[in-house]
């Protein structure tokens, strides 16, 4: 099934304190779901945009709770795997009347920490991905250079995605970061097939 957006990230359980104060003084918590990509997926889904989440959850109470929560929010769960040997990560969050709440993460060794890029590539049809190292750096180049060139955030994101797409199609961390001419040609043609 075609989706408008595919998100990759860790979905976590969240225990959110009822009472204001320090986290270590809290007694009562409500159970919720957390994770940046989950939040983005919810926002997109509520705006009528089809979003799919790729993540790995423990085959445990929190993992199954998160899976049901995502389905209720209309987020695609086709590519979510359950790990029988690892727990779902979770976090604690304090309640505060002003400023930022305290947070404590328990994610070390979580099911998501065992999701590898090879697993993702096996799920989604990424074309011509040869080396994913440097993709995020390429994205950062696009955002920063776009800002310095006076582009809008949307235009900068297009540039950032293009640079990341070019980089992952070639071996090495930075060998094929494009010059302006190559980048503009790539964007104008919508060509995702740049080869060595």
Coordinates of N, CA and C in Angstrom, one line a residue:
X1 N 0.8 -1.2 0.0 CA 0.0 0.0 0.0 C 0.9 1.2 0.0
X2 N 0.6 2.2 -0.9 CA 1.4 3.4 -1.0 C 1.1 4.4 0.1
X3 N 2.1 4.9 0.7 CA 1.9 5.9 1.8 C 2.5 7.2 1.4
X4 N 2.0 8.3 1.9 CA 2.6 9.6 1.7 C 3.9 9.8 2.4
X5 N 4.0 9.3 3.6 CA 5.2 9.5 4.4 C 5.6 8.2 5.1
X6 N 6.8 7.8 5.1 CA 7.3 6.7 5.9 C 8.3 7.3 6.9
X7 N 8.0 7.0 8.2 CA 8.8 7.5 9.3 C 9.6 6.3 9.9
X8 N 10.8 6.5 10.3 CA 11.7 5.5 11.0 C 12.1 6.1 12.3
X9 N 11.8 5.4 13.4 CA 12.2 5.9 14.7 C 11.7 5.0 15.8
X10 N 12.1 5.3 17.0 CA 11.8 4.5 18.2 C 10.4 5.0 18.8
X11 N 9.5 4.1 18.9 CA 8.3 4.3 19.6 C 8.5 3.8 21.1
X12 N 8.2 4.6 22.0 CA 8.4 4.2 23.4 C 7.2 4.3 24.3
X13 N 7.2 3.6 25.4 CA 6.2 3.8 26.4 C 6.6 5.0 27.2
X14 N 5.6 5.6 27.8 CA 5.8 6.8 28.6 C 5.0 6.8 29.9
X15 N 5.6 7.0 31.0 CA 4.9 7.1 32.2 C 5.0 8.6 32.6
X16 N 3.9 9.3 32.6 CA 3.8 10.7 32.8 C 3.3 11.0 34.2
X17 N 4.0 11.7 35.0 CA 3.6 12.0 36.4 C 2.3 12.8 36.5
X18 N 1.5 12.5 37.5 CA 0.3 13.2 37.7 C 0.5 14.5 38.5
X19 N 1.4 14.4 39.5 CA 1.6 15.6 40.4 C 2.8 16.4 40.0
X20 N 2.8 17.7 40.2 CA 3.9 18.5 39.9 C 5.0 18.3 40.9
X21 N 6.2 18.4 40.4 CA 7.4 18.2 41.3 C 8.5 17.4 40.7
X22 N 9.5 17.1 41.5 CA 10.6 16.3 41.0 C 10.2 14.9 40.6
X23 N 10.8 14.4 39.6 CA 10.5 13.1 39.1 C 10.6 12.0 40.2
X24 N 11.6 12.1 41.0 CA 11.8 11.1 42.1 C 10.9 11.2 43.2
X25 N 10.1 12.3 43.2 CA 9.0 12.4 44.3 C 7.7 12.0 43.8
X26 N 7.5 11.7 42.5 CA 6.2 11.3 41.9 C 5.8 9.9 42.3
X27 N 4.5 9.8 42.6 CA 4.0 8.4 43.0 C 3.1 7.9 41.9
X28 N 2.3 8.8 41.3 CA 1.3 8.3 40.3 C 1.6 8.8 38.9
X29 N 1.5 7.8 38.0 CA 1.8 8.1 36.6 C 0.7 7.6 35.7
X30 N 0.5 8.3 34.5 CA -0.4 7.8 33.5 C 0.4 7.2 32.4
X31 N -0.1 6.1 31.8 CA 0.6 5.4 30.7 C 0.2 6.0 29.4
X32 N 1.3 6.4 28.6 CA 1.1 7.0 27.3 C 2.1 6.4 26.3
X33 N 2.2 7.1 25.2 CA 3.1 6.6 24.1 C 4.0 7.9 23.7
X34 N 5.3 7.6 23.5 CA 6.2 8.7 23.2 C 7.1 8.3 22.0
X35 N 7.8 9.3 21.5 CA 8.7 9.1 20.4 C 8.5 10.2 19.3
X36 N 9.5 10.9 18.9 CA 9.4 12.0 17.9 C 8.6 11.6 16.7
X37 N 9.0 10.4 16.1 CA 8.4 10.0 14.9 C 6.9 9.6 15.1
X38 N 6.6 9.1 16.3 CA 5.2 8.8 16.6 C 4.4 10.1 16.6
X39 N 5.0 11.1 17.3 CA 4.3 12.4 17.3 C 4.1 13.0 15.9
X40 N 5.1 12.9 15.1 CA 5.0 13.4 13.7 C 3.9 12.6 13.0
X41 N 3.9 11.3 13.1 CA 2.9 10.4 12.5 C 1.5 10.8 12.9
X42 N 1.3 11.0 14.2 CA 0.0 11.4 14.7 C -0.5 12.7 14.1
X43 N 0.4 13.7 14.1 CA 0.1 15.0 13.5 C -0.3 14.9 12.0
X44 N 0.5 14.1 11.3 CA 0.2 13.9 9.8 C -1.1 13.2 9.6
X45 N -1.3 12.1 10.4 CA -2.5 11.3 10.2 C -3.8 12.1 10.5
X46 N -3.7 12.9 11.5 CA -4.9 13.8 11.9 C -5.2 14.8 10.8
X47 N -4.2 15.1 10.0 CA -4.4 16.1 8.9 C -4.8 15.3 7.6
X48 N -5.0 14.0 7.7 CA -5.4 13.2 6.6 C -4.3 12.7 5.7
X49 N -3.1 12.8 6.2 CA -1.9 12.3 5.4 C -1.6 10.9 5.8
X50 N -1.4 10.0 4.9 CA -1.1 8.6 5.2 C 0.3 8.4 5.6
X51 N 0.5 8.0 6.8 CA 1.9 7.8 7.4 C 2.1 6.4 7.8
X52 N 3.3 5.9 7.6 CA 3.7 4.5 8.0 C 4.9 4.6 8.9
X53 N 4.9 3.9 10.0 CA 6.0 3.9 10.9 C 6.8 2.6 10.8
X54 N 8.1 2.7 10.7 CA 9.0 1.6 10.7 C 9.7 1.6 12.1
X55 N 9.5 0.6 12.9 CA 10.1 0.6 14.2 C 10.2 -0.9 14.6
X56 N 10.8 -1.1 15.8 CA 10.9 -2.4 16.4 C 10.5 -2.3 17.8
X57 N 9.5 -3.1 18.2 CA 9.0 -3.1 19.6 C 9.3 -4.4 20.3
X58 N 9.3 -4.4 21.6 CA 9.4 -5.7 22.3 C 8.0 -6.4 22.2
X59 N 8.0 -7.7 22.2 CA 6.8 -8.4 22.3 C 6.4 -8.5 23.7
X60 N 6.0 -7.3 24.3 CA 5.7 -7.2 25.7 C 4.4 -6.3 25.8
X61 N 4.1 -6.0 27.0 CA 2.8 -5.2 27.3 C 2.9 -3.9 26.6
X62 N 4.0 -3.2 26.8 CA 4.2 -1.9 26.2 C 4.2 -1.9 24.7
X63 N 4.9 -2.9 24.1 CA 4.9 -3.0 22.7 C 3.6 -3.3 22.1
X64 N 2.8 -4.1 22.7 CA 1.4 -4.4 22.2 C 0.5 -3.2 22.4
X65 N 0.7 -2.5 23.5 CA -0.1 -1.3 23.7 C 0.2 -0.2 22.7
X66 N 1.5 0.0 22.4 CA 1.9 1.0 21.4 C 1.3 0.6 20.0
X67 N 1.4 -0.7 19.7 CA 0.9 -1.1 18.4 C -0.6 -0.8 18.2
X68 N -1.4 -1.1 19.3 CA -2.8 -0.7 19.3 C -3.1 0.8 19.2
X69 N -2.3 1.5 19.9 CA -2.4 3.0 19.9 C -2.1 3.5 18.5
X70 N -1.1 3.1 17.8 CA -0.8 3.5 16.5 C -1.9 3.2 15.5
X71 N -2.5 2.0 15.6 CA -3.6 1.6 14.8 C -4.8 2.5 15.0
X72 N -5.1 2.9 16.2 CA -6.2 3.8 16.5 C -6.0 5.2 16.0
X73 N -4.7 5.6 15.9 CA -4.4 6.9 15.4 C -4.3 6.9 13.9
X74 N -4.5 5.7 13.2 CA -4.4 5.7 11.8 C -3.0 5.6 11.2
X75 N -2.0 5.3 12.0 CA -0.7 5.2 11.5 C -0.4 3.8 11.0
X76 N 0.2 3.6 9.9 CA 0.4 2.3 9.3 C 1.4 1.5 10.2
X77 N 1.1 0.2 10.4 CA 2.0 -0.6 11.3 C 2.5 -1.8 10.5
X78 N 2.4 -1.8 9.2 CA 2.8 -3.0 8.5 C 4.2 -3.4 8.7
X79 N 5.1 -2.4 8.8 CA 6.5 -2.6 8.9 C 7.1 -2.6 10.4
X80 N 6.2 -2.8 11.3 CA 6.6 -2.8 12.7 C 6.8 -4.3 13.1
X81 N 8.0 -4.6 13.6 CA 8.3 -6.0 14.0 C 8.3 -6.0 15.6
X82 N 8.0 -7.2 16.1 CA 8.0 -7.5 17.5 C 9.1 -8.4 17.9
X83 N 9.9 -8.0 18.9 CA 11.1 -8.8 19.3 C 10.8 -9.5 20.6
X84 N 10.8 -10.8 20.5 CA 10.5 -11.6 21.7 C 11.6 -11.6 22.8
X85 N 12.8 -11.2 22.4 CA 14.0 -11.3 23.3 C 14.4 -9.9 23.9
X86 N 13.7 -8.8 23.4 CA 14.1 -7.5 23.9 C 12.8 -6.7 24.4
X87 N 13.0 -5.8 25.3 CA 11.9 -5.0 25.8 C 11.7 -3.8 25.0
X88 N 10.5 -3.2 25.1 CA 10.2 -1.9 24.5 C 10.8 -0.8 25.4
X89 N 11.5 0.1 24.8 CA 12.0 1.2 25.5 C 10.9 2.1 26.1
X90 N 11.2 2.8 27.2 CA 10.2 3.7 27.8 C 10.9 4.8 28.5
X91 N 10.1 5.8 28.9 CA 10.6 7.0 29.6 C 9.7 7.4 30.7
X92 N 10.3 8.1 31.6 CA 9.5 8.8 32.7 C 9.5 10.3 32.5
X93 N 8.4 10.9 32.8 CA 8.4 12.4 32.6 C 7.7 13.0 33.8
X94 N 8.3 14.0 34.4 CA 7.7 14.7 35.5 C 6.6 15.7 35.0
X95 N 5.8 16.2 35.9 CA 4.9 17.3 35.6 C 5.4 18.5 36.2
X96 N 5.4 19.6 35.5 CA 6.0 20.9 36.0 C 5.0 22.0 35.7
X97 N 5.0 23.0 36.5 CA 4.1 24.1 36.3 C 4.8 25.2 35.5
X98 N 6.1 25.1 35.4 CA 6.8 26.1 34.5 C 8.1 25.4 34.1
X99 N 8.6 25.8 33.0 CA 9.9 25.3 32.5 C 9.7 23.9 31.9
X100 N 10.8 23.2 31.6 CA 10.8 21.9 31.0 C 10.7 20.8 32.1
X101 N 9.9 19.7 31.8 CA 9.8 18.6 32.7 C 11.1 17.8 32.8
X102 N 11.3 17.1 33.9 CA 12.4 16.2 33.9 C 12.1 14.9 33.2
X103 N 13.0 14.3 32.5 CA 12.8 13.1 31.8 C 13.9 12.1 32.1
X104 N 13.5 10.8 32.1 CA 14.5 9.7 32.3 C 14.2 8.7 31.3
X105 N 15.2 8.3 30.5 CA 15.0 7.3 29.4 C 15.5 6.0 29.8
X106 N 14.8 4.9 29.4 CA 15.2 3.5 29.7 C 15.2 2.8 28.3
X107 N 16.2 3.0 27.5 CA 16.2 2.6 26.1 C 17.4 1.6 25.8
X108 N 18.3 1.6 26.7 CA 19.5 0.7 26.4 C 19.1 -0.7 26.2
X109 N 19.5 -1.3 25.1 CA 19.2 -2.7 24.8 C 17.7 -2.9 24.4
X110 N 17.0 -1.8 24.1 CA 15.6 -1.9 23.7 C 15.5 -2.7 22.3
X111 N 14.3 -3.1 22.0 CA 14.1 -3.8 20.7 C 14.5 -2.9 19.6
X112 N 14.2 -1.6 19.7 CA 14.5 -0.7 18.6 C 16.0 -0.6 18.4
X113 N 16.8 -0.7 19.5 CA 18.3 -0.6 19.3 C 18.8 -1.7 18.5
X114 N 18.0 -2.8 18.2 CA 18.4 -3.9 17.4 C 17.9 -3.9 16.0
X115 N 17.3 -2.7 15.6 CA 16.8 -2.5 14.3 C 18.0 -2.0 13.5
X116 N 18.4 -2.6 12.4 CA 19.5 -2.2 11.6 C 19.0 -1.8 10.2
X117 N 19.9 -0.9 9.6 CA 19.5 -0.4 8.3 C 19.2 -1.5 7.3
X118 N 19.9 -2.6 7.4 CA 19.6 -3.7 6.5 C 18.1 -4.2 6.6
X119 N 17.6 -4.2 7.9 CA 16.2 -4.5 8.1 C 15.3 -3.6 7.4
X120 N 15.6 -2.3 7.5 CA 14.8 -1.3 6.9 C 14.8 -1.4 5.3
X121 N 16.0 -1.6 4.8 CA 16.1 -1.7 3.3 C 15.3 -2.9 2.9
X122 N 15.3 -4.0 3.7 CA 14.5 -5.2 3.3 C 13.0 -4.9 3.3
X123 N 12.6 -4.0 4.1 CA 11.1 -3.7 4.2 C 10.6 -2.8 3.1
X124 N 11.4 -1.8 2.8 CA 11.0 -0.7 1.9 C 11.8 -0.8 0.6
X125 N 11.3 -0.5 -0.5 CA 12.0 -0.5 -1.8 C 12.8 0.8 -2.0
X126 N 13.9 0.9 -1.3 CA 14.8 2.0 -1.6 C 15.6 1.6 -2.8
X127 N 15.7 2.5 -3.8 CA 16.4 2.3 -5.0 C 17.8 2.7 -4.9
X128 N 18.8 1.9 -5.3 CA 20.2 2.2 -5.5 C 20.8 2.7 -4.2
X129 N 20.4 2.1 -3.0 CA 21.1 2.5 -1.8 C 22.4 1.6 -1.7
X130 N 23.5 2.2 -1.7 CA 24.8 1.5 -1.6 C 25.5 1.7 -0.3
X131 N 25.3 2.8 0.3 CA 26.0 3.1 1.6 C 25.2 4.2 2.3
X132 N 24.7 3.9 3.4 CA 23.8 4.9 4.1 C 24.6 5.9 5.0
X133 N 25.9 5.6 5.2 CA 26.8 6.5 6.0 C 26.9 7.8 5.3
X134 N 26.7 8.9 5.9 CA 26.8 10.2 5.3 C 25.5 10.8 4.8
X135 N 24.4 10.0 4.9 CA 23.1 10.5 4.4 C 22.6 11.7 5.3
X136 N 22.7 11.5 6.6 CA 22.3 12.6 7.6 C 23.2 13.8 7.4
X137 N 24.5 13.6 7.2 CA 25.4 14.7 7.0 C 25.0 15.5 5.7
X138 N 24.7 14.7 4.7 CA 24.3 15.3 3.5 C 23.0 16.2 3.6
X139 N 22.1 15.6 4.4 CA 20.9 16.3 4.7 C 21.2 17.6 5.5
X140 N 22.1 17.6 6.4 CA 22.5 18.8 7.2 C 23.1 19.8 6.2
X141 N 23.9 19.4 5.3 CA 24.5 20.3 4.3 C 23.4 21.0 3.5
X142 N 22.3 20.3 3.2 CA 21.2 20.9 2.4 C 20.5 21.9 3.3
X143 N 20.2 21.6 4.5 CA 19.5 22.6 5.4 C 20.4 23.8 5.6
X144 N 21.6 23.6 6.0 CA 22.5 24.8 6.3 C 22.7 25.6 5.1
X145 N 23.1 25.0 4.0 CA 23.3 25.8 2.7 C 22.1 26.5 2.3
X146 N 20.9 25.8 2.4 CA 19.7 26.4 2.0 C 19.4 27.7 2.8
X147 N 19.6 27.6 4.1 CA 19.4 28.7 5.0 C 20.3 29.9 4.6
X148 N 21.6 29.6 4.4 CA 22.6 30.6 4.0 C 22.3 31.2 2.6
X149 N 21.6 30.4 1.8 CA 21.2 30.9 0.4 C 19.9 31.6 0.4
X150 N 19.3 31.7 1.6 CA 18.0 32.4 1.7 C 16.8 31.6 1.3
X151 N 16.9 30.3 1.2 CA 15.8 29.5 0.8 C 14.8 29.3 1.9
X152 N 13.5 29.0 1.5 CA 12.5 28.7 2.5 C 12.9 27.4 3.2
X153 N 12.2 27.1 4.3 CA 12.5 25.8 4.9 C 12.1 24.6 4.0
X154 N 11.0 24.8 3.3 CA 10.5 23.8 2.3 C 11.6 23.6 1.2
X155 N 12.1 24.7 0.6 CA 13.1 24.6 -0.4 C 14.4 24.0 0.1
X156 N 14.7 24.3 1.4 CA 15.9 23.8 2.0 C 15.8 22.3 2.2
X157 N 14.6 21.8 2.6 CA 14.3 20.4 2.8 C 14.4 19.6 1.5
X158 N 13.9 20.2 0.4 CA 14.1 19.5 -0.9 C 15.5 19.4 -1.2
X159 N 16.3 20.4 -1.0 CA 17.7 20.4 -1.3 C 18.4 19.3 -0.4
X160 N 18.0 19.3 0.9 CA 18.6 18.4 1.9 C 18.3 16.9 1.5
X161 N 17.1 16.7 1.1 CA 16.7 15.3 0.7 C 17.5 14.9 -0.6
X162 N 17.6 15.8 -1.5 CA 18.4 15.5 -2.7 C 19.8 15.2 -2.4
X163 N 20.5 16.0 -1.6 CA 21.9 15.7 -1.3 C 22.0 14.3 -0.6
X164 N 21.1 14.0 0.4 CA 21.1 12.7 1.1 C 20.9 11.6 0.1
X165 N 20.0 11.8 -0.9 CA 19.7 10.7 -1.9 C 20.9 10.5 -2.8
X166 N 21.6 11.5 -3.2 CA 22.8 11.4 -4.0 C 23.8 10.6 -3.2
X167 N 24.0 11.0 -2.0 CA 25.1 10.4 -1.2 C 24.9 8.9 -0.9
X168 N 23.7 8.5 -0.6 CA 23.5 7.0 -0.3 C 23.6 6.1 -1.5
X169 N 23.6 6.7 -2.7 CA 23.8 5.9 -3.9 C 25.2 5.6 -4.2
X170 N 26.1 6.1 -3.4 CA 27.5 5.9 -3.7 C 28.3 5.5 -2.5
X171 N 29.3 4.7 -2.6 CA 30.1 4.2 -1.5 C 30.9 5.3 -0.9
X172 N 31.1 5.3 0.4 CA 31.9 6.3 1.1 C 31.0 7.3 1.8
X173 N 31.7 8.0 2.7 CA 31.0 9.0 3.6 C 30.7 10.3 2.9
X174 N 31.6 10.7 2.0 CA 31.4 12.1 1.4 C 31.9 12.2 0.0
X175 N 32.3 11.2 -0.6 CA 32.9 11.2 -2.0 C 32.0 11.9 -3.0
X176 N 30.7 11.7 -2.9 CA 29.8 12.2 -3.9 C 28.9 13.3 -3.5
X177 N 29.3 14.0 -2.4 CA 28.5 15.2 -2.1 C 28.6 16.1 -3.3
X178 N 27.4 16.6 -3.8 CA 27.4 17.3 -5.1 C 27.8 18.7 -5.1
X179 N 28.3 19.2 -6.2 CA 28.5 20.6 -6.4 C 27.1 21.2 -6.8
X180 N 27.1 22.5 -6.9 CA 25.8 23.2 -7.2 C 25.1 22.7 -8.5
X181 N 26.0 22.6 -9.5 CA 25.4 22.2 -10.8 C 24.8 20.8 -10.8
X182 N 25.5 19.9 -10.2 CA 25.0 18.5 -10.1 C 23.7 18.5 -9.2
X183 N 23.7 19.2 -8.1 CA 22.6 19.3 -7.3 C 21.3 19.8 -8.0
X184 N 21.5 21.0 -8.6 CA 20.4 21.6 -9.3 C 19.8 20.7 -10.4
X185 N 20.8 20.0 -11.1 CA 20.3 19.1 -12.2 C 19.5 17.9 -11.6
X186 N 20.0 17.4 -10.5 CA 19.3 16.3 -9.8 C 17.9 16.7 -9.4
X187 N 17.8 17.9 -8.8 CA 16.5 18.4 -8.3 C 15.6 18.6 -9.5
X188 N 16.1 19.3 -10.5 CA 15.2 19.7 -11.7 C 14.7 18.4 -12.4
X189 N 15.5 17.4 -12.6 CA 15.1 16.2 -13.3 C 14.4 15.2 -12.4
X190 N 14.4 15.4 -11.1 CA 13.9 14.4 -10.2 C 14.5 13.1 -10.4
X191 N 15.8 13.1 -10.7 CA 16.5 11.9 -11.0 C 17.2 11.3 -9.7
X192 N 16.7 10.1 -9.4 CA 17.2 9.4 -8.2 C 18.2 8.3 -8.6
X193 N 18.7 8.4 -9.8 CA 19.6 7.3 -10.3 C 21.0 7.7 -10.6
X194 N 21.6 8.6 -9.9 CA 22.9 9.0 -10.1 C 23.9 7.9 -9.7
X195 N 24.7 7.5 -10.6 CA 25.6 6.4 -10.5 C 27.0 6.8 -10.5
X196 N 27.9 6.0 -10.1 CA 29.4 6.2 -10.2 C 29.7 6.3 -11.6

